[in-house]
Amino acid sequence: MRVLVVEDFVVLARSLDTGLRREGMAVDLALDGSEALERLASTRYDVVVLDRDLPGVHGDEVCRRIVAGDSGSRVLMLTAAGTVRQRVDGLGLGADDYLPKPFDFDELVARIRALARRPSAALPPVLECGDLRLDPARRVAVRGGNRLDLSPKEFAVLECLLGAAGRPVSAEDLLEGVWDEAADPFTTTVKTTIRRLRVKLGDPPLIHTVREAGYRIGVA
Amino acid sequence: MRVLVVEDFVVLARSLDTGLRREGMAVDLALDGSEALERLASTRYDVVVLDRDLPGVHGDEVCRRIVAGDSGSRVLMLTAAGTVRQRVDGLGLGADDYLPKPFDFDELVARIRALARRPSAALPPVLECGDLRLDPARRVAVRGGNRLDLSPKEFAVLECLLGAAGRPVSAEDLLEGVWDEAADPFTTTVKTTIRRLRVKLGDPPLIHTVREAGYRIGVA
DNA sequence: CGGCGGCTGTCACCCCACTGTCACCTACGG
DNA sequence: CCGTAGGTGACAGTGGGGTGACAGCCGCCG
């Protein structure tokens, strides 16, 4: 199991290094954000243990890039002050788990193991079309390396379209699949959601209209 | 499994050729982009292994055309420098997978197999005639590598004609099949739709008139 | 508690692709 | 040479779909 530890506080970094090695993991160290990104570009890691407060490139940014880069690595965030609020923030960035400092070393090990056991979400790139990738499990959508900020409904609609793999999906199908069964057949909400999605997806357009048949996702 | 290898470096091309044949694949070679496009026009391949740096027509361009051509082939791009960024670029063109040189031959084989296993979204091209292909499920019509932009009625009429497999279809049949039953028997709309279809299909003509009997689709 | 901001859904409105009709032309067959 | 079937070009109405603005809802935060 390959683990990358990103931690600027040298004492803690070294102790994690030796501790995790003793647990049988292959550990690399990065002392700041840019070093972390370098290593990530050349090596595959199962888990990245990421301090949130980093000099230079901030931990949040590193996390964003890891998720966007689709390397398949799981991210475990370490943070100083551990309010629930921040925990949510961290997960919102695409981190897979979150551990407030100070933490118990055994707990860290347990969580790393748990993450590594997870069916590596990125191995089958889940759903993709052109440069758009979407991970339903993590609720993360990325286009061209940039994380998309989608609302729940938008995400669900996009998931439906991608699931159809190039076949057009009618407004009725979307209503049924995304909204609950009590769907007003005359609602215009699908139109609107599609429009908002198109704006967020940007250029070149990926969602195409098939008159009388619905919407189809595809590069051309 | 049919594989097309597009690679200008002859030594590598030959070695891929023999190696993949040994794995039980049917392999064709193309030494540059234009040769690749020629072969793709005449033969269906499950997977195209495509070197990105090609003399003449660049690999990116070939990739674009394959995707646009809707042949159902999967594309595996080979490239020299393999940063994450470029990987994204490659996928953005519609490639299905990406392998940086130098690569391990076994990995190449594994990836080709994985691609071929994917539910090739276009597996049943369903209806075709000459260089015209029409996929009712995806609502896509392609002629000679170019997507056709058909209106719903035009698409439906074409579907009817192709379904008849070369037998002539009368205007009455079309009225019944495409328009709903409340069809004015004296309408001239079929004539018009056929005309518009002919224009969009281009040359050589595929829709032929059988006097007193209707319209027939066929290469001759 | 009250204001704020994001998410949803509705509405009114616009636009143009699609469709059908008509008047006219052409081609073919007898 | 005529009659009829089919082809052509132009035109108008329609409705499917896009757009922008707005209002209710809710969670968050001061």
XYZ file of C-alpha atoms (C1' of nucleotides) in Angstrom:
500
model
C 0.000 0.000 0.000
C 1.470 3.364 -1.073
C 0.810 6.345 1.149
C 1.811 9.961 0.639
C 2.072 12.068 3.784
C 1.820 15.814 3.240
C 2.756 17.641 6.400
C 4.878 20.745 6.915
C 5.562 20.245 10.585
C 8.751 18.207 10.260
C 8.601 16.476 13.612
C 5.105 15.189 12.987
C 5.985 14.268 9.408
C 8.925 12.138 10.480
C 7.001 10.419 13.189
C 4.187 9.581 10.808
C 6.742 8.316 8.321
C 8.370 5.881 10.687
C 5.112 4.921 12.351
C 3.351 4.063 9.122
C 6.359 2.215 7.744
C 6.304 0.108 10.860
C 2.704 -0.744 9.927
C 3.932 -2.065 6.614
C 3.048 0.809 4.364
C 5.197 2.336 1.624
C 5.445 5.949 2.671
C 6.577 9.061 0.820
C 6.864 12.464 2.433
C 6.058 15.889 1.076
C 6.727 18.958 3.194
C 4.542 21.379 1.288
C 1.803 21.569 -1.298
C 3.877 21.932 -4.414
C 6.100 19.039 -3.449
C 2.972 16.973 -2.914
C 1.664 17.810 -6.364
C 4.987 16.879 -7.930
C 4.986 13.492 -6.329
C 1.365 12.917 -7.228
C 2.161 13.626 -10.865
C 4.675 10.813 -11.031
C 3.434 8.179 -8.609
C 0.155 6.481 -7.799
C -0.783 6.509 -4.138
C -3.584 4.584 -2.542
C -4.049 7.148 0.169
C -2.856 10.714 0.662
C -2.700 11.939 4.241
C -3.046 15.657 3.824
C -2.507 18.391 6.356
C -4.954 21.122 5.638
C -2.798 24.030 6.807
C 0.145 24.070 4.470
C 2.541 26.873 3.558
C 2.395 27.837 -0.109
C -0.244 25.787 -1.882
C -2.988 25.253 0.676
C -4.241 21.809 1.576
C -7.666 22.536 0.181
C -6.115 23.320 -3.161
C -4.031 20.162 -3.137
C -7.150 18.197 -2.346
C -9.038 19.781 -5.198
C -6.279 18.893 -7.618
C -6.052 15.323 -6.436
C -9.748 14.822 -6.959
C -9.690 16.612 -10.306
C -6.630 14.693 -11.424
C -8.470 11.426 -11.199
C -5.473 9.538 -9.913
C -7.734 7.297 -7.894
C -6.082 8.266 -4.649
C -8.127 8.551 -1.481
C -7.626 11.670 0.577
C -7.540 11.789 4.360
C -7.483 15.362 5.632
C -5.791 16.397 8.840
C -6.853 19.656 10.411
C -6.142 21.655 13.490
C -9.497 22.865 14.701
C -12.073 20.184 14.175
C -15.532 21.645 14.208
C -18.270 19.804 12.457
C -18.589 22.715 10.094
C -15.039 22.355 8.856
C -15.433 18.651 8.555
C -18.216 19.196 6.103
C -16.099 21.705 4.223
C -13.335 19.188 3.861
C -15.601 16.509 2.521
C -17.083 19.078 0.195
C -13.709 19.407 -1.451
C -13.765 15.732 -2.244
C -11.758 14.437 0.688
C -12.749 10.926 1.664
C -12.194 11.238 5.369
C -11.255 13.780 7.944
C -9.265 13.603 11.133
C -8.966 16.483 13.608
C -5.668 17.104 15.355
C -4.660 15.971 17.821
C -5.414 12.437 16.790
C -4.626 8.996 18.006
C -2.052 7.275 15.829
C -3.882 3.981 15.854
C -7.010 5.683 14.689
C -5.086 7.204 11.806
C -3.812 3.799 10.775
C -7.270 2.325 11.012
C -8.726 5.042 8.846
C -5.998 4.748 6.234
C -6.611 1.012 6.035
C -10.327 1.611 5.734
C -9.821 4.043 2.889
C -7.488 1.730 1.046
C -10.036 -1.058 1.327
C -12.711 1.024 -0.323
C -13.389 -0.105 -3.842
C -10.992 2.330 -5.446
C -13.601 4.557 -6.934
C -11.506 5.918 -9.727
C -10.329 2.671 -11.203
C -13.377 2.375 -13.366
C -13.608 6.106 -14.075
C -17.211 5.738 -13.070
C -18.998 7.901 -15.591
C -17.347 9.939 -18.257
C -17.876 11.618 -21.532
C -15.099 13.472 -23.280
C -13.257 15.500 -20.688
C -16.146 15.290 -18.247
C -15.882 12.868 -15.385
C -18.422 12.235 -12.690
C -18.102 10.160 -9.569
C -21.536 9.422 -8.130
C -20.159 7.931 -4.930
C -18.166 10.995 -4.047
C -20.554 13.451 -5.626
C -17.733 14.985 -7.584
C -17.888 16.212 -11.147
C -14.851 17.383 -13.040
C -14.452 18.841 -16.458
C -11.056 19.417 -18.024
C -9.319 19.338 -14.656
C -11.707 21.807 -13.054
C -14.073 20.802 -10.352
C -17.674 21.694 -11.146
C -19.877 23.130 -8.465
C -23.208 21.441 -9.087
C -26.380 21.552 -7.071
C -27.959 18.205 -6.081
C -30.571 18.304 -8.824
C -28.051 19.292 -11.436
C -25.786 16.478 -10.362
C -28.593 13.962 -10.521
C -29.658 15.055 -13.982
C -26.105 14.875 -15.258
C -25.781 11.421 -13.746
C -28.890 10.317 -15.627
C -27.611 11.654 -18.908
C -24.220 10.030 -18.505
C -25.867 6.779 -17.510
C -27.713 6.740 -20.787
C -24.368 6.668 -22.609
C -25.249 8.787 -25.586
C -28.881 7.826 -25.883
C -31.288 10.688 -25.572
C -33.192 10.957 -22.310
C -36.644 12.494 -22.416
C -37.870 15.106 -19.999
C -40.332 12.513 -18.693
C -37.541 10.049 -18.004
C -35.606 12.706 -16.166
C -38.651 13.686 -14.159
C -39.134 10.105 -13.194
C -35.494 9.427 -12.461
C -34.543 12.590 -10.619
C -37.698 14.013 -9.158
C -39.997 11.786 -7.189
C -43.029 10.128 -8.686
C -45.378 12.983 -7.770
C -44.189 14.834 -10.821
C -46.326 17.459 -12.442
C -46.143 16.497 -16.110
C -46.339 20.129 -17.162
C -43.475 21.373 -15.074
C -40.727 23.338 -16.757
C -38.157 22.562 -14.175
C -36.299 20.110 -16.362
C -35.753 22.757 -19.008
C -34.398 25.093 -16.397
C -32.118 22.559 -14.789
C -30.711 21.590 -18.166
C -30.032 25.209 -18.898
C -28.200 25.721 -15.643
C -26.213 22.586 -16.257
C -25.219 23.786 -19.698
C -23.958 27.024 -18.273
C -21.909 25.261 -15.634
C -20.509 22.685 -18.028
C -19.206 25.427 -20.287
C -17.756 25.003 -23.767
C -17.705 23.030 -25.909
C -21.305 21.995 -25.262
C -21.863 18.431 -24.105
C -25.615 18.358 -23.698
C -27.400 18.270 -27.011
C -31.062 18.581 -27.731
C -32.784 15.907 -29.776
C -36.038 17.461 -30.789
C -39.073 15.535 -29.589
C -36.838 12.960 -27.943
C -34.997 14.671 -25.133
C -31.411 15.438 -24.276
C -28.300 13.526 -25.200
C -24.819 13.795 -23.824
C -21.848 13.453 -26.120
C -18.756 15.135 -27.454
C -20.175 15.758 -30.910
C -11.450 -8.912 -31.980
C -10.319 -6.483 -34.689
C -7.621 -3.992 -33.770
C -6.162 -1.203 -35.872
C -2.681 -0.069 -34.905
C -1.760 3.420 -36.086
C 1.943 4.015 -35.536
C 4.500 5.667 -37.780
C 7.572 4.234 -36.105
C 7.923 1.084 -38.171
C 9.872 -0.950 -35.655
C 7.302 -0.389 -32.949
C 4.444 -0.928 -35.379
C 5.774 -4.330 -36.445
C 6.419 -5.428 -32.918
C 2.911 -4.455 -31.868
C 1.550 -6.259 -34.882
C 3.205 -9.565 -34.101
C 2.709 -9.214 -30.362
C -1.018 -8.569 -30.593
C -1.511 -11.311 -33.182
C 0.122 -13.690 -30.755
C -2.573 -12.637 -28.274
C -5.185 -13.750 -30.728
C -6.262 -10.414 -32.116
C -6.907 -9.573 -35.747
C -4.500 -6.716 -36.388
C -4.278 -4.192 -39.208
C -1.500 -1.644 -39.473
C -1.602 1.958 -40.594
C 1.618 3.953 -40.805
C 0.089 7.412 -40.898
C -3.121 9.265 -40.267
C -4.565 9.225 -43.756
C -3.959 5.506 -44.116
C -5.738 5.039 -40.802
C -8.765 6.994 -41.966
C -8.919 4.960 -45.170
C -8.978 1.703 -43.290
C -11.514 3.001 -40.811
C -13.824 3.936 -43.648
C -13.925 0.404 -44.946
C -13.607 -1.804 -41.869
C -15.092 -1.935 -38.399
C -12.543 -2.179 -35.602
C -13.252 -2.883 -31.970
C -10.242 -0.925 -30.791
C -7.910 1.551 -32.448
C -4.458 1.905 -30.916
C -3.459 5.375 -31.951
C -0.083 7.055 -31.714
C -0.667 10.691 -30.974
C 2.351 12.034 -32.839
C 1.792 11.154 -36.452
C 3.198 12.675 -39.639
C 0.560 14.224 -41.875
C -2.832 13.960 -40.241
C -2.161 14.283 -36.521
C -3.343 11.672 -34.061
C -5.668 14.132 -32.396
C -7.393 14.737 -35.683
C -7.718 11.033 -36.396
C -9.220 10.585 -32.954
C -11.735 13.327 -33.504
C -12.835 11.749 -36.760
C -13.190 8.320 -35.269
C -15.417 9.648 -32.536
C -17.403 11.778 -34.968
C -17.663 8.839 -37.341
C -19.570 6.920 -34.735
C -18.123 3.639 -35.902
C -18.317 2.278 -32.377
C -14.569 1.814 -32.224
C -12.787 2.423 -28.951
C -9.676 4.570 -29.081
C -6.541 3.957 -27.046
C -4.080 6.818 -27.402
C -0.338 6.362 -27.151
C 1.707 9.396 -26.295
C 5.245 10.366 -25.487
C 5.068 12.563 -22.399
C 2.475 11.402 -19.960
C 1.502 14.116 -17.538
C -1.895 14.089 -15.976
C -2.753 17.241 -17.843
C -2.129 15.629 -21.207
C -4.060 12.617 -20.170
C -7.045 14.845 -19.685
C -6.419 16.457 -23.047
C -6.428 13.111 -24.743
C -9.649 12.034 -23.126
C -11.108 15.377 -24.090
C -10.777 14.445 -27.725
C -12.927 11.435 -27.099
C -10.222 8.844 -26.620
C -11.371 6.071 -24.317
C -8.053 5.389 -22.711
C -4.559 6.726 -22.684
C -1.172 5.072 -22.346
C 2.070 7.013 -22.000
C 5.190 5.715 -23.738
C 7.157 3.826 -22.798
C 4.577 1.267 -21.829
C 4.531 -2.306 -20.753
C 3.258 -4.572 -23.499
C 1.160 -6.639 -21.126
C -0.503 -3.523 -19.867
C -1.350 -2.526 -23.413
C -2.949 -5.893 -24.001
C -4.894 -5.645 -20.774
C -6.191 -2.207 -21.655
C -7.182 -3.220 -25.164
C -9.112 -6.143 -23.732
C -10.762 -3.867 -21.180
C -11.849 -1.455 -23.891
C -13.220 -4.189 -26.080
C -15.244 -5.481 -23.155
C -16.907 -2.155 -22.567
C -20.509 -2.228 -23.636
C -19.640 -0.716 -26.970
C -22.405 1.814 -26.970
C -22.738 1.506 -30.702
C -22.704 -2.251 -30.940
C -25.909 -2.667 -32.855
C -25.523 -0.033 -35.563
C -28.909 -1.489 -36.133
C -29.717 -0.194 -39.573
C -27.364 0.427 -42.419
C -27.180 0.719 -46.156
C -23.928 1.373 -47.957
C -22.066 4.047 -46.072
C -25.204 5.133 -44.264
C -25.717 4.025 -40.694
C -28.640 4.795 -38.456
C -29.010 4.053 -34.779
C -32.622 4.442 -33.689
C -31.815 4.112 -30.001
C -29.321 6.933 -30.011
C -31.110 8.886 -32.684
C -27.950 9.248 -34.651
C -27.541 8.974 -38.386
C -24.145 8.955 -40.044
C -23.112 8.889 -43.651
C -19.515 8.410 -44.696
C -18.173 9.499 -41.331
C -20.316 12.623 -41.112
C -23.151 12.964 -38.707
C -26.386 13.940 -40.351
C -28.579 16.538 -38.770
C -32.069 15.192 -39.314
C -35.386 16.460 -38.083
C -37.669 14.021 -36.250
C -39.865 13.360 -39.274
C -36.918 12.931 -41.567
C -35.345 10.513 -39.136
C -38.529 8.499 -38.856
C -38.992 8.279 -42.608
C -35.397 7.179 -43.092
C -35.886 4.581 -40.397
C -38.911 3.240 -42.255
C -37.054 3.026 -45.539
C -34.080 1.280 -43.981
C -36.404 -1.075 -42.170
C -37.848 -2.142 -45.491
C -34.357 -3.270 -46.508
C -34.443 -2.297 -50.162
C -38.100 -2.949 -50.831
C -40.061 0.078 -51.999
C -42.264 1.786 -49.436
C -45.354 3.612 -50.636
C -46.330 7.089 -49.567
C -49.367 5.565 -47.862
C -47.199 3.215 -45.858
C -45.001 6.084 -44.800
C -47.996 8.157 -43.824
C -49.220 5.329 -41.708
C -45.863 4.510 -40.199
C -44.561 7.974 -39.476
C -47.549 10.243 -39.187
C -50.390 9.230 -36.959
C -53.507 7.565 -38.308
C -55.417 10.817 -38.763
C -53.529 11.387 -41.978
C -54.998 13.405 -44.795
C -54.595 11.016 -47.751
C -54.044 13.908 -50.144
C -51.205 15.509 -48.253
C -48.002 16.274 -50.077
C -45.879 16.201 -47.016
C -44.281 12.867 -47.793
C -42.967 14.188 -51.087
C -41.496 17.153 -49.296
C -39.924 15.162 -46.528
C -38.344 12.783 -49.009
C -36.918 15.710 -50.882
C -35.395 17.195 -47.765
C -33.968 13.822 -46.854
C -32.386 13.477 -50.280
C -30.717 16.823 -49.915
C -29.347 15.983 -46.488
C -28.165 12.521 -47.502
C -26.124 14.020 -50.337
C -24.415 12.117 -53.136
C -24.493 9.481 -54.381
C -28.292 9.223 -54.060
C -29.599 6.479 -51.800
C -33.333 7.044 -52.057
C -34.726 5.925 -55.386
C -38.183 6.412 -56.801
C -40.139 3.398 -57.969
C -42.903 4.800 -60.077
C -46.368 3.950 -58.769
C -44.857 1.948 -55.914
C -43.064 4.381 -53.642
C -39.496 4.903 -52.514
C -36.718 2.393 -52.159
C -33.396 2.715 -50.367
C -30.272 1.139 -51.800
C -26.814 1.791 -53.130
C -27.790 1.263 -56.762
C -35.518 36.322 15.460
C -34.571 38.422 11.146
C -31.709 38.862 7.195
C -29.041 36.511 3.641
C -27.852 33.506 0.048
C -28.229 29.241 -2.505
C -31.408 26.036 -4.608
C -35.834 25.181 -7.036
C -39.604 25.804 -9.605
C -42.821 28.967 -12.302
C -43.977 32.261 -15.630
C -43.964 35.144 -19.622
C -41.758 35.801 -23.616
C -38.944 35.005 -27.691
C -37.081 32.583 -31.531
C -36.564 29.687 -35.152
C -36.513 24.887 -36.809
C -39.848 22.081 -38.492
C -43.666 21.129 -41.029
C -47.326 21.250 -44.370
C -49.368 23.529 -48.438
C -49.464 25.431 -52.843
C -48.283 26.687 -57.402
C -45.428 25.412 -60.817
C -42.126 22.549 -63.325
C -40.175 18.177 -65.212
C -40.101 13.512 -66.838
C -41.945 9.516 -68.326
C -45.250 6.464 -70.597
C -48.657 5.656 -73.860
C -48.682 15.271 -77.708
C -51.100 14.750 -73.591
C -51.804 13.149 -68.918
C -50.154 11.967 -64.743
C -46.689 11.035 -61.145
C -43.212 12.956 -59.055
C -39.760 16.981 -58.097
C -38.909 21.860 -56.724
C -38.945 26.290 -54.472
C -41.144 29.464 -51.686
C -43.938 30.696 -47.866
C -46.549 30.858 -43.400
C -48.065 28.877 -38.929
C -46.873 26.380 -35.090
C -44.945 24.701 -31.150
C -40.828 22.920 -29.054
C -37.287 24.601 -26.736
C -34.282 28.536 -24.852
C -33.984 32.607 -21.778
C -34.254 35.876 -18.060
C -36.517 37.336 -14.128
C -38.772 36.384 -10.033
C -40.656 34.198 -5.825
C -40.967 30.571 -2.225
C -38.235 27.708 0.630
C -34.761 26.502 3.700
C -30.489 26.363 6.179
C -27.094 29.270 8.086
C -25.445 32.949 10.748
C -25.269 37.213 13.142
